[in-house]
Amino acid sequence: MVAIGHGRSVSAATAIEQCRATLGNIVPQLLLVFCGGKHEGSDVVEALRTTFGDAVAIVGGSAAGVIWRDGLGYSGLEVGVVAFGAEDALPQILVNRDLRQGERAAGFSLGQKLAETAEQDSVVLMFYDSVADPSPLRLHPASDLVEGLQSGLAGHRIRLIGGGTLTDMNLSDAWVLDGTSVAKHAAVALVFPSSLKDETVILHGCRPVSTFMEITRIEGAEVFELDGRPALEVIEQMLGVTLGATSSHDLSLIATLGEKQGDPYAAYDENSYVNRLILRANRTTGSITLFERDFRLGTRVQIMSRDNALMLDSVRNGISAINQTQRDGQPLLAIYIDCAGRASARSGAAIEEARLVADHLDPSIPFLGFYSGVEIAPFDGYSRPLDWTGLLTVLSAR
């Protein structure tokens, strides 16, 4: 069985020593590592090599925070480690380092490699560098990466699950660990053998506060008009708030835009929505910029309000459901990929929803989580990027 380690220190070497102490006697063949952005990635890799040797593969990346069984933190000093031993089902590692040249093309290339490597319906964990440029801020859109990947797969079925890495909740930077070193503008995929399967629940927390509206002007991720009116004006009017020119960031803490899947007139079900975080607003143009650019001209959306009570209920229900699936199973590992905006420091929730996950998930399952920029999960028949969700995946024997 895999082992979980965690540590927290201003020194990367000390944090890794703490991880080693909590891992027990396992001799790792592969390390899945997430660490806060106040640590230099190169220092973390050096400390891991000193502690575990040069032969072990090191994958993962930076994280806005780390979540473990009896604690969590987003100070930037946390490190979490999953150690896979020789008897565990080890994944193959595939890497693409060309996101800078174009996310869709990079995804296509990675998808082709996956089609050659992964068995049908294999579980693939993918982590990618969310931040292309910190100033002015430009993201690597997960929607382009995943659409390219799906094209490269050419119909080959996989269970793609993953997240975008960040160094902190301010989107300052991001990087990944690609098996040997620190990489920028890269995506790393872990292809698990067909002897493993996943059970995945998507935890939500938004509810619609508007009727359906049509996007009538959009350029990339920037939405200029909803139903022919400036998007920012529509959202402010619907929410009953007026944001100053320097306060547009506040909007990302209040609302998202949601696209309802399936029957638009069916009763409300949080699982029917794909929500997009609002990255920023522009008072001059009356526009808002979304985290992803997969909404199109004519897409029908609703303004979604974040609801902390709904978020916590979603966690309780989701954890109960996944515990039911594991009663007679042989779980190997639970990974929680949690949108950084759901942390109490951002959401204002009185309870850390990640604590509910760690406290109520079957205690026999090894567990580690991290705070992400984007979550990627199977949704409505294929994998796609999601925003403001918690993504809990349990890997277990088929």
Coordinates of N, CA, C and O in Angstrom, one line a residue, residues 121-291:
D121 N -9.7 2.6 -21.3 CA -10.4 2.9 -20.1 C -9.4 3.0 -18.9 O -9.8 2.9 -17.7
S122 N -8.1 3.1 -19.2 CA -7.1 3.3 -18.1 C -7.3 4.6 -17.4 O -7.8 5.6 -18.0
V123 N -7.0 4.7 -16.1 CA -7.0 5.9 -15.3 C -5.7 6.7 -15.6 O -4.6 6.1 -15.5
V124 N -5.8 8.0 -15.9 CA -4.7 8.8 -16.2 C -4.8 10.1 -15.3 O -5.8 10.8 -15.4
L125 N -3.8 10.3 -14.5 CA -3.7 11.6 -13.7 C -2.8 12.5 -14.4 O -1.7 12.2 -14.8
M126 N -3.3 13.7 -14.7 CA -2.5 14.7 -15.4 C -2.5 16.0 -14.5 O -3.5 16.5 -14.0
F127 N -1.2 16.6 -14.5 CA -1.0 17.8 -13.8 C -0.3 18.7 -14.7 O 0.7 18.3 -15.4
Y128 N -0.7 20.0 -14.8 CA -0.1 20.9 -15.7 C 0.2 22.3 -15.1 O -0.5 22.6 -14.0
D129 N 1.0 23.0 -15.6 CA 1.4 24.3 -15.2 C 0.3 25.4 -15.6 O 0.1 25.6 -16.7
S130 N -0.4 25.9 -14.6 CA -1.5 26.8 -14.9 C -1.1 28.2 -15.4 O -1.9 28.8 -16.2
V131 N 0.0 28.7 -14.9 CA 0.3 30.1 -15.2 C 1.4 30.2 -16.3 O 2.5 29.7 -16.2
A132 N 1.0 30.8 -17.5 CA 1.9 30.9 -18.6 C 2.8 32.1 -18.3 O 4.0 32.0 -18.5
D133 N 2.2 33.3 -17.9 CA 3.0 34.5 -17.6 C 2.4 35.1 -16.4 O 1.2 35.4 -16.4
P134 N 3.2 35.4 -15.4 CA 2.6 36.1 -14.2 C 2.3 37.5 -14.3 O 1.4 38.0 -13.7
S135 N 3.0 38.3 -15.2 CA 2.7 39.7 -15.4 C 3.0 40.2 -16.8 O 4.2 40.1 -17.2
P136 N 2.0 40.7 -17.5 CA 0.6 40.6 -17.1 C 0.1 39.1 -17.1 O 0.6 38.3 -17.9
L137 N -0.8 38.9 -16.2 CA -1.2 37.5 -16.0 C -1.8 36.9 -17.3 O -2.8 37.4 -17.9
R138 N -1.3 35.7 -17.6 CA -1.9 34.9 -18.7 C -1.8 33.4 -18.3 O -0.8 33.0 -17.8
L139 N -2.9 32.7 -18.4 CA -3.0 31.4 -18.0 C -2.8 30.4 -19.2 O -2.9 30.8 -20.3
H140 N -2.4 29.2 -18.9 CA -2.5 28.1 -19.9 C -3.9 27.6 -19.8 O -4.2 26.9 -18.8
P141 N -4.7 27.8 -20.8 CA -6.1 27.4 -20.7 C -6.2 25.8 -20.7 O -5.8 25.2 -21.6
A142 N -6.8 25.3 -19.6 CA -7.0 23.8 -19.6 C -8.0 23.4 -20.7 O -7.8 22.2 -21.2
S143 N -8.9 24.2 -21.1 CA -9.9 23.8 -22.1 C -9.2 23.5 -23.4 O -9.5 22.5 -24.1
D144 N -8.2 24.4 -23.8 CA -7.4 24.1 -25.0 C -6.6 22.9 -24.9 O -6.5 22.0 -25.8
L145 N -5.9 22.7 -23.7 CA -5.1 21.5 -23.5 C -5.9 20.2 -23.6 O -5.5 19.3 -24.3
V146 N -7.1 20.2 -22.9 CA -7.9 19.0 -22.9 C -8.6 18.7 -24.3 O -8.6 17.6 -24.7
E147 N -9.0 19.8 -24.9 CA -9.6 19.6 -26.3 C -8.6 19.0 -27.2 O -8.9 18.1 -28.0
G148 N -7.3 19.5 -27.2 CA -6.3 19.0 -28.0 C -6.0 17.6 -27.7 O -5.8 16.7 -28.5
L149 N -5.9 17.3 -26.4 CA -5.7 15.9 -25.9 C -6.7 14.9 -26.4 O -6.4 13.8 -26.9
Q150 N -8.0 15.3 -26.3 CA -9.1 14.5 -26.8 C -9.0 14.2 -28.3 O -9.2 13.1 -28.8
S151 N -8.6 15.2 -29.0 CA -8.4 15.0 -30.5 C -7.2 14.1 -30.7 O -7.3 13.2 -31.6
G152 N -6.1 14.2 -30.0 CA -5.0 13.3 -30.1 C -5.3 11.9 -29.8 O -4.8 10.9 -30.4
L153 N -6.2 11.7 -28.9 CA -6.7 10.3 -28.5 C -7.4 9.6 -29.6 O -7.4 8.4 -29.7
A154 N -8.1 10.4 -30.5 CA -8.8 9.9 -31.7 C -9.7 8.8 -31.3 O -9.8 7.7 -31.9
G155 N -10.5 9.0 -30.2 CA -11.5 8.0 -29.9 C -11.1 7.0 -28.9 O -11.9 6.2 -28.3
H156 N -9.8 6.9 -28.6 CA -9.3 6.0 -27.5 C -9.7 6.5 -26.2 O -9.6 7.6 -25.8
R157 N -10.4 5.6 -25.4 CA -11.0 6.0 -24.2 C -10.0 5.9 -23.0 O -9.4 4.9 -22.8
I158 N -10.0 7.0 -22.2 CA -9.2 7.0 -20.9 C -10.1 7.7 -19.9 O -11.0 8.4 -20.2
R159 N -9.7 7.5 -18.6 CA -10.4 8.2 -17.5 C -9.4 9.3 -17.1 O -8.5 9.1 -16.3
L160 N -9.5 10.5 -17.7 CA -8.6 11.6 -17.5 C -9.1 12.4 -16.3 O -10.2 12.9 -16.2
I161 N -8.2 12.5 -15.3 CA -8.4 13.2 -14.0 C -7.2 14.1 -13.7 O -6.1 13.6 -13.9
G162 N -7.4 15.3 -13.3 CA -6.2 16.1 -13.0 C -6.5 17.5 -12.5 O -7.6 17.8 -12.1
G163 N -5.4 18.3 -12.5 CA -5.6 19.7 -12.0 C -4.4 20.5 -12.5 O -3.4 20.1 -12.9
G164 N -4.7 21.8 -12.4 CA -3.7 22.8 -12.8 C -2.9 23.3 -11.5 O -3.5 23.6 -10.5
T165 N -1.6 23.3 -11.6 CA -0.8 23.7 -10.4 C -0.7 25.2 -10.3 O -0.8 25.9 -11.2
L166 N -0.5 25.7 -9.0 CA -0.3 27.1 -8.7 C 0.7 27.1 -7.6 O 0.9 26.2 -6.8
T167 N 1.4 28.3 -7.4 CA 2.3 28.4 -6.3 C 1.6 29.1 -5.1 O 2.0 28.9 -4.0
D168 N 0.5 29.8 -5.4 CA -0.3 30.4 -4.3 C -1.7 30.8 -4.8 O -2.0 30.6 -6.0
M169 N -2.5 31.3 -3.9 CA -3.9 31.7 -4.3 C -4.0 32.9 -5.1 O -5.0 33.3 -5.6
N170 N -2.9 33.7 -5.3 CA -2.8 34.9 -6.1 C -2.4 34.7 -7.5 O -2.2 35.6 -8.2
L171 N -2.3 33.4 -7.9 CA -1.9 33.0 -9.3 C -0.5 33.6 -9.6 O -0.3 34.0 -10.8
S172 N 0.4 33.6 -8.7 CA 1.7 34.3 -8.9 C 2.5 33.5 -9.9 O 3.3 34.1 -10.7
D173 N 2.5 32.1 -9.8 CA 3.3 31.3 -10.7 C 2.8 29.9 -10.6 O 1.9 29.6 -9.8
A174 N 3.5 29.0 -11.3 CA 3.2 27.6 -11.2 C 4.3 26.8 -11.9 O 5.0 27.3 -12.8
W175 N 4.5 25.5 -11.5 CA 5.4 24.6 -12.1 C 5.0 23.2 -11.8 O 4.2 22.9 -11.0
V176 N 5.6 22.3 -12.6 CA 5.3 20.8 -12.4 C 6.6 20.1 -12.2 O 7.7 20.6 -12.5
L177 N 6.5 18.9 -11.6 CA 7.6 18.0 -11.5 C 7.4 16.9 -12.5 O 6.4 16.2 -12.5
D178 N 8.3 16.7 -13.4 CA 8.1 15.9 -14.6 C 8.7 14.5 -14.5 O 8.9 13.8 -15.6
G179 N 9.1 14.1 -13.3 CA 9.7 12.8 -13.2 C 11.2 12.9 -12.8 O 11.7 12.1 -12.0
T180 N 11.8 13.9 -13.3 CA 13.3 14.1 -13.0 C 13.6 15.5 -12.5 O 14.5 15.6 -11.7
S181 N 12.8 16.5 -12.9 CA 13.2 17.9 -12.5 C 11.9 18.8 -12.5 O 10.8 18.3 -12.7
V182 N 12.2 20.1 -12.3 CA 11.1 21.1 -12.3 C 11.0 21.6 -13.7 O 11.9 21.8 -14.5
A183 N 9.7 21.7 -14.2 CA 9.4 22.1 -15.5 C 8.4 23.2 -15.6 O 7.4 23.2 -14.8
K184 N 8.5 24.2 -16.5 CA 7.5 25.2 -16.7 C 6.9 24.9 -18.1 O 7.5 24.3 -19.0
H185 N 5.7 25.4 -18.3 CA 4.9 25.3 -19.5 C 4.9 23.8 -19.9 O 5.1 23.4 -21.1
A186 N 4.5 23.0 -18.9 CA 4.6 21.5 -19.1 C 3.3 20.8 -18.5 O 2.7 21.4 -17.6
A187 N 3.1 19.6 -19.0 CA 2.0 18.8 -18.4 C 2.6 17.4 -18.3 O 3.4 16.9 -19.1
V188 N 2.3 16.8 -17.1 CA 2.8 15.4 -16.8 C 1.6 14.5 -16.6 O 0.7 14.9 -15.9
A189 N 1.6 13.4 -17.3 CA 0.5 12.4 -17.2 C 1.0 11.1 -16.6 O 2.1 10.6 -17.0
L190 N 0.3 10.6 -15.6 CA 0.6 9.3 -15.0 C -0.4 8.3 -15.5 O -1.6 8.4 -15.2
V191 N 0.0 7.3 -16.2 CA -0.8 6.3 -16.9 C -0.8 5.1 -16.0 O 0.2 4.3 -16.0
F192 N -1.9 4.8 -15.3 CA -2.0 3.7 -14.4 C -2.4 2.4 -15.2 O -3.0 2.4 -16.2
P193 N -1.9 1.2 -14.7 CA -2.2 0.0 -15.3 C -3.7 -0.3 -15.3 O -4.4 0.2 -14.4
S194 N -4.2 -1.2 -16.1 CA -5.6 -1.5 -16.2 C -6.1 -2.3 -15.0 O -7.3 -2.4 -14.8
S195 N -5.2 -2.7 -14.1 CA -5.6 -3.4 -12.9 C -6.2 -2.4 -11.9 O -6.8 -2.9 -10.9
L196 N -6.1 -1.1 -12.2 CA -6.7 -0.1 -11.3 C -7.9 0.6 -12.0 O -7.9 0.7 -13.2
K197 N -8.9 1.0 -11.2 CA -10.0 1.8 -11.6 C -10.1 3.0 -10.7 O -9.5 3.1 -9.6
D198 N -11.0 3.9 -11.0 CA -11.3 5.0 -10.2 C -12.7 5.2 -9.9 O -13.6 4.7 -10.6
E199 N -13.0 5.7 -8.7 CA -14.3 6.2 -8.3 C -14.1 7.7 -8.1 O -13.3 8.1 -7.2
T200 N -14.8 8.5 -8.8 CA -14.6 10.0 -8.7 C -15.9 10.7 -8.4 O -16.9 10.4 -9.0
V201 N -15.9 11.6 -7.4 CA -17.0 12.5 -7.2 C -16.6 13.9 -7.4 O -15.5 14.3 -7.0
I202 N -17.5 14.7 -8.0 CA -17.3 16.1 -8.2 C -18.1 16.9 -7.2 O -19.4 16.7 -7.1
L203 N -17.5 17.7 -6.3 CA -18.2 18.4 -5.3 C -18.3 19.9 -5.7 O -17.3 20.5 -6.1
H204 N -19.5 20.4 -5.6 CA -19.9 21.7 -6.2 C -20.1 22.7 -5.1 O -19.6 22.6 -4.0
G205 N -21.0 23.7 -5.4 CA -21.3 24.7 -4.4 C -21.8 26.0 -5.0 O -21.6 27.1 -4.3
C206 N -22.4 26.0 -6.2 CA -22.9 27.2 -6.7 C -24.4 26.9 -7.1 O -24.8 25.8 -7.5
R207 N -25.2 28.0 -7.1 CA -26.6 27.9 -7.5 C -26.9 29.0 -8.4 O -26.4 30.2 -8.3
P208 N -27.8 28.8 -9.4 CA -28.2 29.9 -10.3 C -29.0 31.0 -9.7 O -29.8 30.8 -8.9
V209 N -28.7 32.3 -10.1 CA -29.4 33.4 -9.5 C -30.0 34.3 -10.7 O -30.4 35.4 -10.5
S210 N -29.9 33.7 -11.9 CA -30.5 34.4 -13.0 C -31.2 33.4 -13.9 O -31.1 32.2 -13.8
T211 N -32.0 34.0 -14.9 CA -32.5 33.1 -16.0 C -31.4 32.9 -17.0 O -30.2 33.3 -16.8
F212 N -31.7 32.1 -18.0 CA -30.7 31.8 -19.0 C -30.5 33.1 -19.9 O -31.4 33.8 -20.2
M213 N -29.2 33.3 -20.2 CA -28.8 34.5 -21.0 C -27.9 33.9 -22.1 O -27.1 33.0 -21.9
E214 N -27.9 34.6 -23.2 CA -27.0 34.2 -24.3 C -25.8 35.1 -24.4 O -25.9 36.3 -24.2
I215 N -24.7 34.5 -24.6 CA -23.4 35.2 -24.9 C -23.5 35.8 -26.3 O -23.5 35.1 -27.3
T216 N -23.6 37.1 -26.4 CA -23.8 37.8 -27.7 C -22.5 38.4 -28.2 O -22.5 38.9 -29.4
R217 N -21.5 38.5 -27.4 CA -20.2 38.9 -27.9 C -19.1 38.3 -27.0 O -19.2 38.5 -25.7
I218 N -18.2 37.7 -27.6 CA -17.1 37.0 -26.8 C -15.8 36.9 -27.7 O -15.9 36.7 -28.9
E219 N -14.7 37.1 -27.1 CA -13.4 37.0 -27.8 C -12.5 36.2 -26.9 O -12.1 36.7 -25.8
G220 N -12.3 34.9 -27.2 CA -11.5 34.0 -26.4 C -12.2 33.8 -25.1 O -13.3 33.3 -25.0
A221 N -11.5 34.2 -24.0 CA -12.1 34.0 -22.6 C -12.8 35.3 -22.2 O -13.4 35.3 -21.1
E222 N -12.8 36.4 -23.0 CA -13.4 37.6 -22.6 C -14.8 37.8 -23.1 O -15.0 37.8 -24.3
V223 N -15.7 37.8 -22.1 CA -17.1 38.0 -22.5 C -17.5 39.4 -22.4 O -17.4 40.1 -21.3
F224 N -17.9 40.0 -23.5 CA -18.3 41.4 -23.6 C -19.8 41.6 -23.4 O -20.2 42.6 -22.8
E225 N -20.6 40.8 -23.9 CA -22.0 41.0 -23.8 C -22.8 39.8 -23.4 O -22.5 38.6 -23.9
L226 N -23.9 40.0 -22.6 CA -24.9 39.0 -22.3 C -26.2 39.5 -22.7 O -26.6 40.6 -22.3
D227 N -26.9 38.8 -23.6 CA -28.2 39.3 -24.2 C -28.1 40.7 -24.7 O -29.0 41.6 -24.5
G228 N -26.9 41.0 -25.4 CA -26.7 42.3 -26.0 C -26.4 43.5 -25.1 O -26.3 44.6 -25.5
R229 N -26.1 43.2 -23.8 CA -25.8 44.3 -22.9 C -24.4 44.0 -22.3 O -23.9 42.8 -22.3
P230 N -23.7 45.0 -21.8 CA -22.3 44.8 -21.3 C -22.4 43.7 -20.1 O -23.2 43.8 -19.2
A231 N -21.5 42.7 -20.2 CA -21.6 41.6 -19.3 C -21.4 42.0 -17.9 O -22.1 41.6 -17.0
L232 N -20.5 42.9 -17.6 CA -20.2 43.4 -16.2 C -21.5 44.1 -15.7 O -21.9 43.9 -14.5
E233 N -22.1 44.9 -16.5 CA -23.3 45.6 -16.0 C -24.4 44.6 -15.7 O -25.1 44.8 -14.7
V234 N -24.6 43.6 -16.5 CA -25.6 42.6 -16.3 C -25.4 41.9 -14.9 O -26.3 41.7 -14.1
I235 N -24.1 41.5 -14.7 CA -23.8 40.7 -13.5 C -24.0 41.6 -12.3 O -24.5 41.2 -11.3
E236 N -23.5 42.8 -12.3 CA -23.6 43.7 -11.2 C -25.1 44.0 -10.9 O -25.5 44.0 -9.7
Q237 N -25.9 44.2 -11.9 CA -27.3 44.4 -11.7 C -28.0 43.2 -11.1 O -28.8 43.3 -10.1
M238 N -27.7 42.0 -11.6 CA -28.3 40.8 -11.1 C -27.9 40.5 -9.6 O -28.7 40.0 -8.8
L239 N -26.6 40.8 -9.3 CA -26.2 40.5 -7.9 C -26.4 41.6 -7.0 O -26.3 41.5 -5.7
G240 N -26.8 42.8 -7.5 CA -27.1 43.9 -6.6 C -25.8 44.5 -6.0 O -25.9 45.0 -4.9
V241 N -24.7 44.5 -6.8 CA -23.5 45.1 -6.3 C -22.9 46.0 -7.4 O -23.2 45.9 -8.5
T242 N -22.1 47.0 -6.9 CA -21.4 47.9 -7.8 C -20.0 47.8 -7.4 O -19.6 48.1 -6.3
L243 N -19.1 47.4 -8.4 CA -17.7 47.3 -8.1 C -17.0 48.5 -8.7 O -17.2 48.9 -9.8
G244 N -16.0 49.0 -7.8 CA -15.2 50.0 -8.3 C -14.2 49.5 -9.3 O -14.0 48.3 -9.5
A245 N -13.5 50.4 -10.0 CA -12.6 50.0 -11.1 C -11.5 49.2 -10.6 O -10.9 48.4 -11.3
T246 N -11.1 49.4 -9.3 CA -10.0 48.6 -8.7 C -10.4 47.4 -8.0 O -9.6 46.7 -7.4
S247 N -11.8 47.1 -8.0 CA -12.3 46.0 -7.1 C -12.8 44.9 -8.0 O -13.6 44.0 -7.4
S248 N -12.5 44.8 -9.2 CA -13.1 43.8 -10.1 C -12.7 42.4 -9.6 O -13.4 41.4 -9.9
H249 N -11.6 42.2 -8.9 CA -11.2 40.9 -8.4 C -12.2 40.4 -7.4 O -12.4 39.1 -7.3
D250 N -13.0 41.3 -6.8 CA -14.0 40.8 -5.8 C -15.1 40.0 -6.5 O -15.7 39.1 -5.9
L251 N -15.3 40.2 -7.8 CA -16.3 39.5 -8.5 C -16.0 38.0 -8.5 O -16.9 37.2 -8.5
S252 N -14.8 37.7 -8.6 CA -14.4 36.2 -8.7 C -14.7 35.5 -7.4 O -14.8 34.3 -7.3
L253 N -14.9 36.3 -6.3 CA -15.2 35.7 -5.0 C -16.7 35.6 -4.8 O -17.1 35.0 -3.8
I254 N -17.5 36.1 -5.7 CA -18.9 36.2 -5.5 C -19.7 35.2 -6.5 O -20.6 34.5 -6.1
A255 N -19.2 35.3 -7.8 CA -20.1 34.6 -8.8 C -19.2 33.9 -9.8 O -18.0 34.1 -10.0
T256 N -19.9 33.0 -10.5 CA -19.3 32.4 -11.7 C -20.4 32.4 -12.8 O -21.5 32.8 -12.6
L257 N -20.0 32.1 -14.0 CA -20.9 31.8 -15.1 C -21.1 30.3 -15.3 O -20.1 29.6 -15.3
G258 N -22.3 29.9 -15.3 CA -22.5 28.4 -15.4 C -23.3 28.0 -16.7 O -24.2 28.7 -17.1
E259 N -22.9 26.9 -17.3 CA -23.6 26.4 -18.5 C -24.2 25.1 -18.0 O -23.6 24.1 -17.6
K260 N -25.6 25.0 -18.1 CA -26.3 23.8 -17.7 C -26.2 22.8 -18.8 O -26.5 23.1 -20.0
Q261 N -25.9 21.5 -18.4 CA -25.8 20.5 -19.4 C -27.2 19.7 -19.4 O -27.9 19.7 -18.4
G262 N -27.5 19.1 -20.6 CA -28.8 18.4 -20.6 C -30.0 19.3 -20.8 O -29.9 20.4 -21.4
D263 N -31.1 18.8 -20.2 CA -32.4 19.5 -20.4 C -32.3 20.9 -19.6 O -32.2 20.9 -18.4
P264 N -32.4 22.0 -20.3 CA -32.3 23.3 -19.6 C -33.4 23.5 -18.6 O -33.3 24.4 -17.7
Y265 N -34.6 22.8 -18.8 CA -35.7 23.1 -18.0 C -35.9 22.0 -16.9 O -36.9 22.0 -16.2
A266 N -35.0 21.1 -16.8 CA -35.0 20.1 -15.7 C -34.8 20.8 -14.3 O -34.3 21.9 -14.3
A267 N -35.3 20.2 -13.3 CA -35.1 20.7 -11.9 C -33.6 20.9 -11.6 O -32.7 20.2 -12.2
Y268 N -33.3 21.9 -10.7 CA -31.9 22.2 -10.4 C -31.2 21.0 -9.9 O -31.7 20.3 -9.0
D269 N -30.0 20.8 -10.4 CA -29.1 19.7 -9.9 C -27.7 20.3 -10.1 O -27.3 20.6 -11.2
E270 N -27.0 20.4 -9.0 CA -25.7 21.0 -9.1 C -24.7 20.3 -10.0 O -23.8 20.8 -10.6
N271 N -25.0 19.0 -10.2 CA -24.1 18.2 -11.1 C -24.4 18.4 -12.5 O -23.7 17.8 -13.4
S272 N -25.4 19.2 -12.9 CA -25.7 19.5 -14.3 C -24.9 20.7 -14.8 O -25.0 21.0 -16.0
Y273 N -24.2 21.4 -14.0 CA -23.5 22.6 -14.4 C -22.0 22.5 -14.5 O -21.3 21.9 -13.7
V274 N -21.5 23.2 -15.6 CA -20.1 23.5 -15.7 C -19.9 25.0 -15.5 O -20.5 25.8 -16.2
N275 N -19.2 25.3 -14.4 CA -19.1 26.7 -14.0 C -17.7 27.3 -14.4 O -16.7 26.5 -14.4
R276 N -17.7 28.5 -14.7 CA -16.4 29.2 -15.1 C -16.2 30.4 -14.1 O -17.0 31.3 -14.0
L277 N -15.0 30.3 -13.5 CA -14.6 31.4 -12.6 C -14.4 32.7 -13.4 O -13.9 32.6 -14.6
I278 N -14.6 33.8 -12.8 CA -14.4 35.1 -13.4 C -13.0 35.5 -12.9 O -12.7 35.8 -11.7
L279 N -12.1 35.6 -13.8 CA -10.7 36.0 -13.5 C -10.5 37.4 -13.2 O -9.8 37.9 -12.3
R280 N -11.2 38.3 -14.0 CA -11.1 39.7 -13.8 C -12.2 40.4 -14.6 O -12.9 39.8 -15.5
A281 N -12.5 41.7 -14.3 CA -13.5 42.5 -15.0 C -12.8 43.7 -15.5 O -11.8 44.2 -14.9
N282 N -13.4 44.3 -16.5 CA -12.8 45.5 -17.1 C -13.9 46.6 -17.2 O -14.9 46.4 -18.0
R283 N -13.9 47.6 -16.4 CA -14.9 48.6 -16.3 C -15.0 49.4 -17.6 O -16.1 49.7 -18.1
T284 N -13.8 49.6 -18.3 CA -13.8 50.4 -19.5 C -14.6 49.7 -20.6 O -15.4 50.3 -21.3
T285 N -14.4 48.4 -20.8 CA -15.0 47.7 -21.9 C -16.3 47.0 -21.4 O -17.1 46.5 -22.3
G286 N -16.6 47.0 -20.1 CA -17.8 46.3 -19.6 C -17.7 44.8 -19.7 O -18.8 44.2 -19.7
S287 N -16.5 44.3 -19.8 CA -16.3 42.9 -20.1 C -15.9 42.1 -18.8 O -15.4 42.8 -17.8
I288 N -16.0 40.8 -18.8 CA -15.4 40.0 -17.8 C -14.5 38.9 -18.5 O -14.8 38.5 -19.7
T289 N -13.5 38.5 -17.9 CA -12.6 37.5 -18.4 C -12.7 36.2 -17.6 O -12.5 36.3 -16.4
L290 N -13.0 35.1 -18.2 CA -13.2 33.8 -17.5 C -11.9 33.1 -17.4 O -10.9 33.4 -18.2
F291 N -11.8 32.1 -16.5 CA -10.7 31.3 -16.3 C -10.4 30.4 -17.6 O -9.2 30.1 -17.9

